[in-house]
Tab-separated table of N, CA and C in Angstrom:
chain	number	residue	atom	x	y	z
W	802	MET	N	147.406	57.472	98.022
W	802	MET	CA	147.871	58.726	98.547
W	802	MET	C	148.581	58.490	99.881
W	803	GLU	N	149.664	59.194	100.100
W	803	GLU	CA	150.469	59.034	101.303
W	803	GLU	C	149.879	59.856	102.441
W	804	SER	N	149.664	59.231	103.599
W	804	SER	CA	149.137	59.983	104.736
W	804	SER	C	150.308	60.563	105.526
W	805	SER	N	150.161	61.797	105.899
W	805	SER	CA	151.229	62.450	106.646
W	805	SER	C	150.795	62.627	108.095
W	806	ILE	N	151.736	62.479	108.985
W	806	ILE	CA	151.462	62.677	110.401
W	806	ILE	C	151.754	64.136	110.722
W	807	LYS	N	150.759	64.813	111.278
W	807	LYS	CA	150.905	66.229	111.586
W	807	LYS	C	151.384	66.412	113.025
W	808	THR	N	152.057	67.528	113.240
W	808	THR	CA	152.508	67.891	114.577
W	808	THR	C	151.364	68.587	115.305
W	809	ASN	N	151.149	68.203	116.538
W	809	ASN	CA	150.102	68.792	117.360
W	809	ASN	C	150.369	70.285	117.539
W	810	ARG	N	149.346	71.084	117.316
W	810	ARG	CA	149.518	72.547	117.403
W	810	ARG	C	149.792	73.024	118.814
W	811	LEU	N	149.166	72.380	119.801
W	811	LEU	CA	149.426	72.780	121.183
W	811	LEU	C	150.870	72.483	121.585
W	812	ALA	N	151.433	71.426	121.035
W	812	ALA	CA	152.829	71.106	121.314
W	812	ALA	C	153.739	72.202	120.761
W	813	ILE	N	153.409	72.694	119.579
W	813	ILE	CA	154.194	73.787	118.985
W	813	ILE	C	154.072	75.049	119.828
W	814	VAL	N	152.851	75.369	120.265
W	814	VAL	CA	152.629	76.552	121.107
W	814	VAL	C	153.406	76.423	122.419
W	815	SER	N	153.395	75.237	122.996
W	815	SER	CA	154.123	74.996	124.241
W	815	SER	C	155.616	75.219	124.055
W	816	PHE	N	156.164	74.657	123.006
W	816	PHE	CA	157.589	74.792	122.723
W	816	PHE	C	157.970	76.254	122.479
W	817	VAL	N	157.217	76.946	121.657
W	817	VAL	CA	157.520	78.351	121.338
W	817	VAL	C	157.377	79.228	122.580
W	818	SER	N	156.350	78.982	123.389
W	818	SER	CA	156.175	79.763	124.616
W	818	SER	C	157.335	79.547	125.576
W	819	GLY	N	157.794	78.320	125.686
W	819	GLY	CA	158.951	78.044	126.536
W	819	GLY	C	160.199	78.745	126.041
W	820	LEU	N	160.395	78.757	124.715
W	820	LEU	CA	161.556	79.458	124.150
W	820	LEU	C	161.473	80.964	124.370
W	821	ILE	N	160.277	81.524	124.206
W	821	ILE	CA	160.116	82.965	124.435
W	821	ILE	C	160.422	83.303	125.889
W	822	ALA	N	159.954	82.470	126.812
W	822	ALA	CA	160.251	82.696	128.234
W	822	ALA	C	161.752	82.634	128.482
W	823	LEU	N	162.407	81.659	127.889
W	823	LEU	CA	163.853	81.505	128.065
W	823	LEU	C	164.610	82.698	127.479
W	824	LEU	N	164.219	83.136	126.292
W	824	LEU	CA	164.877	84.281	125.663
W	824	LEU	C	164.617	85.575	126.433
W	825	SER	N	163.425	85.726	126.997
W	825	SER	CA	163.136	86.948	127.749
W	825	SER	C	163.971	87.015	129.023
W	826	ILE	N	164.242	85.849	129.625
W	826	ILE	CA	165.124	85.833	130.800
W	826	ILE	C	166.510	86.342	130.410
W	827	GLY	N	167.016	85.875	129.293
W	827	GLY	CA	168.322	86.330	128.823
W	827	GLY	C	168.329	87.812	128.521
W	828	LEU	N	167.269	88.292	127.890
W	828	LEU	CA	167.175	89.714	127.565
W	828	LEU	C	167.079	90.566	128.825
W	829	ILE	N	166.316	90.107	129.806
W	829	ILE	CA	166.225	90.837	131.074
W	829	ILE	C	167.599	90.906	131.736
W	830	PHE	N	168.319	89.796	131.743
W	830	PHE	CA	169.661	89.757	132.335
W	830	PHE	C	170.592	90.740	131.628
W	831	VAL	N	170.554	90.743	130.304
W	831	VAL	CA	171.422	91.644	129.537
W	831	VAL	C	171.064	93.101	129.809
W	832	LEU	N	169.769	93.411	129.842
W	832	LEU	CA	169.365	94.805	130.073
W	832	LEU	C	169.726	95.283	131.470
W	833	TYR	N	169.522	94.438	132.472
W	833	TYR	CA	169.868	94.839	133.834
W	833	TYR	C	171.372	94.953	134.042
W	834	ASN	N	172.154	94.207	133.292
W	834	ASN	CA	173.604	94.257	133.455
W	834	ASN	C	174.282	95.161	132.432
W	835	SER	N	173.502	95.958	131.710
W	835	SER	CA	174.112	96.899	130.778
W	835	SER	C	174.780	98.016	131.578
W	836	GLN	N	175.642	98.746	130.924
W	836	GLN	CA	176.423	99.756	131.628
W	836	GLN	C	175.561	100.857	132.226
W	837	GLU	N	174.532	101.252	131.503
W	837	GLU	CA	173.654	102.301	131.999
W	837	GLU	C	172.274	101.730	132.255
W	838	VAL	N	171.904	101.620	133.509
W	838	VAL	CA	170.559	101.171	133.842
W	838	VAL	C	169.743	102.422	134.121
W	839	THR	N	168.839	102.724	133.202
W	839	THR	CA	168.031	103.924	133.325
W	839	THR	C	166.591	103.539	133.642
W	840	GLY	N	165.785	104.543	133.890
W	840	GLY	CA	164.372	104.299	134.169
W	840	GLY	C	163.653	103.677	132.994
W	841	GLY	N	164.095	103.997	131.770
W	841	GLY	CA	163.463	103.426	130.585
W	841	GLY	C	163.680	101.932	130.481
W	842	ILE	N	164.896	101.500	130.785
W	842	ILE	CA	165.197	100.063	130.729
W	842	ILE	C	164.420	99.324	131.807
W	843	ILE	N	164.343	99.908	132.986
W	843	ILE	CA	163.616	99.253	134.073
W	843	ILE	C	162.135	99.170	133.743
W	844	SER	N	161.565	100.220	133.149
W	844	SER	CA	160.142	100.170	132.809
W	844	SER	C	159.879	99.163	131.690
W	845	ILE	N	160.828	98.985	130.771
W	845	ILE	CA	160.667	97.977	129.718
W	845	ILE	C	160.706	96.587	130.313
W	846	THR	N	161.683	96.339	131.188
W	846	THR	CA	161.806	94.994	131.751
W	846	THR	C	160.671	94.688	132.723
W	847	ASP	N	160.392	95.606	133.631
W	847	ASP	CA	159.364	95.341	134.634
W	847	ASP	C	157.948	95.463	134.077
W	848	GLY	N	157.768	96.329	133.103
W	848	GLY	CA	156.428	96.558	132.571
W	848	GLY	C	156.052	95.678	131.400
W	849	ILE	N	157.039	95.197	130.649
W	849	ILE	CA	156.734	94.417	129.444
W	849	ILE	C	157.332	93.020	129.511
W	850	LEU	N	158.646	92.924	129.686
W	850	LEU	CA	159.320	91.629	129.573
W	850	LEU	C	158.950	90.647	130.679
W	851	ILE	N	158.864	91.110	131.902
W	851	ILE	CA	158.550	90.192	133.000
W	851	ILE	C	157.119	89.665	132.901
W	852	PRO	N	156.106	90.505	132.624
W	852	PRO	CA	154.766	89.934	132.431
W	852	PRO	C	154.680	88.996	131.223
W	853	VAL	N	155.385	89.317	130.143
W	853	VAL	CA	155.387	88.425	128.966
W	853	VAL	C	156.028	87.092	129.343
W	854	ARG	N	157.135	87.137	130.071
W	854	ARG	CA	157.779	85.903	130.513
W	854	ARG	C	156.852	85.073	131.383
W	855	ASN	N	156.176	85.715	132.340
W	855	ASN	CA	155.281	84.987	133.236
W	855	ASN	C	154.130	84.349	132.465
W	856	LEU	N	153.582	85.054	131.508
W	856	LEU	CA	152.500	84.510	130.687
W	856	LEU	C	152.999	83.342	129.852
W	857	CYS	N	154.163	83.490	129.256
W	857	CYS	CA	154.720	82.416	128.418
W	857	CYS	C	155.036	81.170	129.225
W	858	VAL	N	155.486	81.332	130.452
W	858	VAL	CA	155.774	80.186	131.312
W	858	VAL	C	154.495	79.401	131.584
W	859	ALA	N	153.427	80.105	131.933
W	859	ALA	CA	152.151	79.434	132.210
W	859	ALA	C	151.580	78.779	130.954
W	860	VAL	N	151.658	79.476	129.827
W	860	VAL	CA	151.152	78.931	128.568
W	860	VAL	C	151.946	77.691	128.162
W	861	ALA	N	153.263	77.733	128.314
W	861	ALA	CA	154.109	76.585	127.950
W	861	ALA	C	153.730	75.351	128.761
W	862	LEU	N	153.533	75.527	130.041
W	862	LEU	CA	153.194	74.404	130.910
W	862	LEU	C	151.806	73.848	130.586
W	863	LEU	N	150.820	74.712	130.494
W	863	LEU	CA	149.451	74.256	130.260
W	863	LEU	C	149.254	73.652	128.871
W	864	THR	N	149.767	74.301	127.853
W	864	THR	CA	149.581	73.759	126.507
W	864	THR	C	150.386	72.486	126.293
W	865	GLY	N	151.520	72.361	126.984
W	865	GLY	CA	152.292	71.125	126.901
W	865	GLY	C	151.517	69.946	127.466
W	866	ILE	N	150.888	70.147	128.602
W	866	ILE	CA	150.083	69.088	129.216
W	866	ILE	C	148.897	68.728	128.324
W	867	LEU	N	148.215	69.745	127.819
W	867	LEU	CA	147.071	69.489	126.931
W	867	LEU	C	147.505	68.799	125.639
W	868	ALA	N	148.655	69.171	125.123
W	868	ALA	CA	149.160	68.545	123.888
W	868	ALA	C	149.436	67.068	124.106
W	869	LEU	N	150.047	66.721	125.231
W	869	LEU	CA	150.320	65.315	125.508
W	869	LEU	C	149.029	64.502	125.610
W	870	ARG	N	148.004	65.097	126.209
W	870	ARG	CA	146.709	64.414	126.295
W	870	ARG	C	146.114	64.181	124.908
W	871	GLU	N	146.171	65.229	124.069
W	871	GLU	CA	145.623	65.098	122.713
W	871	GLU	C	146.400	64.076	121.890
W	872	ILE	N	147.714	64.097	121.993
W	872	ILE	CA	148.543	63.160	121.232
W	872	ILE	C	148.231	61.725	121.662
W	873	LYS	N	148.039	61.527	122.953
W	873	LYS	CA	147.718	60.188	123.451
W	873	LYS	C	146.354	59.717	122.933
W	874	LYS	N	145.385	60.628	122.870
W	874	LYS	CA	144.043	60.279	122.374
W	874	LYS	C	144.047	59.930	120.891
W	875	LYS	N	144.949	60.527	120.132
W	875	LYS	CA	144.972	60.338	118.677
W	875	LYS	C	145.656	59.040	118.261
W	876	ASP	N	146.276	58.320	119.175
W	876	ASP	CA	146.901	57.018	118.895
W	876	ASP	C	147.862	57.026	117.708
W	877	GLY	N	148.852	57.890	117.747
W	877	GLY	CA	149.886	57.865	116.729
W	877	GLY	C	149.593	58.638	115.463
W	878	THR	N	148.467	59.333	115.392
W	878	THR	CA	148.190	60.118	114.189
W	878	THR	C	148.753	61.531	114.286
W	879	GLU	N	149.247	61.906	115.459
W	879	GLU	CA	149.897	63.206	115.635
W	879	GLU	C	151.233	63.000	116.322
W	880	LYS	N	152.161	63.883	116.010
W	880	LYS	CA	153.459	63.853	116.690
W	880	LYS	C	153.644	65.163	117.441
W	881	GLY	N	154.701	65.240	118.217
W	881	GLY	CA	154.988	66.462	118.959
W	881	GLY	C	155.226	66.236	120.437
W	882	LYS	N	155.427	64.977	120.840
W	882	LYS	CA	155.659	64.693	122.253
W	882	LYS	C	156.898	65.410	122.777
W	883	ILE	N	157.948	65.426	121.980
W	883	ILE	CA	159.192	66.067	122.434
W	883	ILE	C	158.983	67.570	122.592
W	884	LEU	N	158.296	68.186	121.645
W	884	LEU	CA	158.018	69.621	121.753
W	884	LEU	C	157.193	69.919	122.999
W	885	ALA	N	156.184	69.091	123.240
W	885	ALA	CA	155.334	69.286	124.416
W	885	ALA	C	156.141	69.121	125.702
W	886	TRP	N	156.999	68.100	125.756
W	886	TRP	CA	157.799	67.877	126.950
W	886	TRP	C	158.795	69.016	127.189
W	887	VAL	N	159.378	69.535	126.118
W	887	VAL	CA	160.295	70.674	126.274
W	887	VAL	C	159.543	71.876	126.838
W	888	GLY	N	158.350	72.140	126.328
W	888	GLY	CA	157.535	73.231	126.859
W	888	GLY	C	157.184	73.029	128.319
W	889	ILE	N	156.821	71.798	128.680
W	889	ILE	CA	156.486	71.501	130.076
W	889	ILE	C	157.700	71.698	130.979
W	890	VAL	N	158.849	71.198	130.545
W	890	VAL	CA	160.063	71.317	131.366
W	890	VAL	C	160.456	72.783	131.530
W	891	LEU	N	160.400	73.559	130.457
W	891	LEU	CA	160.751	74.979	130.566
W	891	LEU	C	159.758	75.724	131.454
W	892	GLY	N	158.470	75.458	131.266
W	892	GLY	CA	157.451	76.128	132.077
W	892	GLY	C	157.555	75.752	133.539
W	893	ALA	N	157.629	74.469	133.824
W	893	ALA	CA	157.711	74.011	135.212
W	893	ALA	C	159.039	74.423	135.848
W	894	GLY	N	160.103	74.384	135.057
W	894	GLY	CA	161.412	74.784	135.577
W	894	GLY	C	161.429	76.234	136.020
W	895	TRP	N	160.874	77.109	135.189
W	895	TRP	CA	160.858	78.521	135.560
W	895	TRP	C	159.905	78.792	136.715
W	896	MET	N	158.790	78.056	136.783
W	896	MET	CA	157.890	78.216	137.930
W	896	MET	C	158.570	77.768	139.220
W	897	LEU	N	159.260	76.645	139.162
W	897	LEU	CA	159.968	76.144	140.334
W	897	LEU	C	161.091	77.096	140.737
W	898	PHE	N	161.819	77.609	139.756
W	898	PHE	CA	162.883	78.567	140.037
W	898	PHE	C	162.313	79.813	140.720
W	899	GLY	N	161.213	80.336	140.195
W	899	GLY	CA	160.582	81.516	140.800
W	899	GLY	C	160.109	81.250	142.214
W	900	LEU	N	159.562	80.059	142.433
W	900	LEU	CA	159.115	79.686	143.769
W	900	LEU	C	160.293	79.600	144.739
W	901	LEU	N	161.389	79.000	144.293
W	901	LEU	CA	162.573	78.892	145.146
W	901	LEU	C	163.179	80.265	145.463
W	902	VAL	N	163.217	81.145	144.481
W	902	VAL	CA	163.737	82.498	144.721
W	902	VAL	C	162.832	83.234	145.701
W	903	GLY	N	161.522	83.113	145.510
W	903	GLY	CA	160.579	83.759	146.433
W	903	GLY	C	160.707	83.234	147.847
W	904	LEU	N	160.828	81.917	147.990
W	904	LEU	CA	160.995	81.334	149.326
W	904	LEU	C	162.314	81.748	149.965
W	905	THR	N	163.354	81.872	149.142
W	905	THR	CA	164.648	82.306	149.660
W	905	THR	C	164.556	83.719	150.223
W	906	PHE	N	163.923	84.615	149.503
W	906	PHE	CA	163.772	85.981	149.994
W	906	PHE	C	162.871	86.043	151.213
W	907	LEU	N	161.834	85.208	151.227
W	907	LEU	CA	160.935	85.167	152.386
W	907	LEU	C	161.679	84.663	153.627
W	908	LEU	N	162.445	83.605	153.486
W	908	LEU	CA	163.217	83.091	154.607
W	908	LEU	C	164.284	84.078	155.063
W	909	ALA	N	164.914	84.763	154.111
W	909	ALA	CA	165.914	85.765	154.470
W	909	ALA	C	165.281	86.906	155.270
W	910	GLU	N	164.065	87.285	154.925
W	910	GLU	CA	163.359	88.346	155.629
W	910	GLU	C	162.938	87.893	157.023
W	911	ILE	N	162.496	86.642	157.123
W	911	ILE	CA	162.056	86.118	158.419
W	911	ILE	C	163.240	85.950	159.353
W	912	LEU	N	164.338	85.434	158.847
W	912	LEU	CA	165.501	85.170	159.690
W	912	LEU	C	166.343	86.404	159.981
W	913	HIS	N	166.087	87.465	159.291
W	913	HIS	CA	166.899	88.680	159.472
W	913	HIS	C	166.462	89.439	160.640
């Protein structure tokens, strides 16, 4: 019987969470730049999309790290390193971007 190598589930979760975070950023950008910005659009983006994005960013980073640990422990019986790394990069990238934007606004407020 042929043995198949399975993809680590945490790596898949990390990758999908990173993609959801990336897509939500695009959707937020499109909604805010639509011709009519109404209270409904703002409540959707601020009340639903931004918290979902923040959760997905954290999940992508954490599950990516855990997936890499599990894959390393399994010694080649699981795959998914690339998926895990993509999730980590997307999660860490968005966290770093948010930190830089926050620091920029903080410095602008202090220097103003």
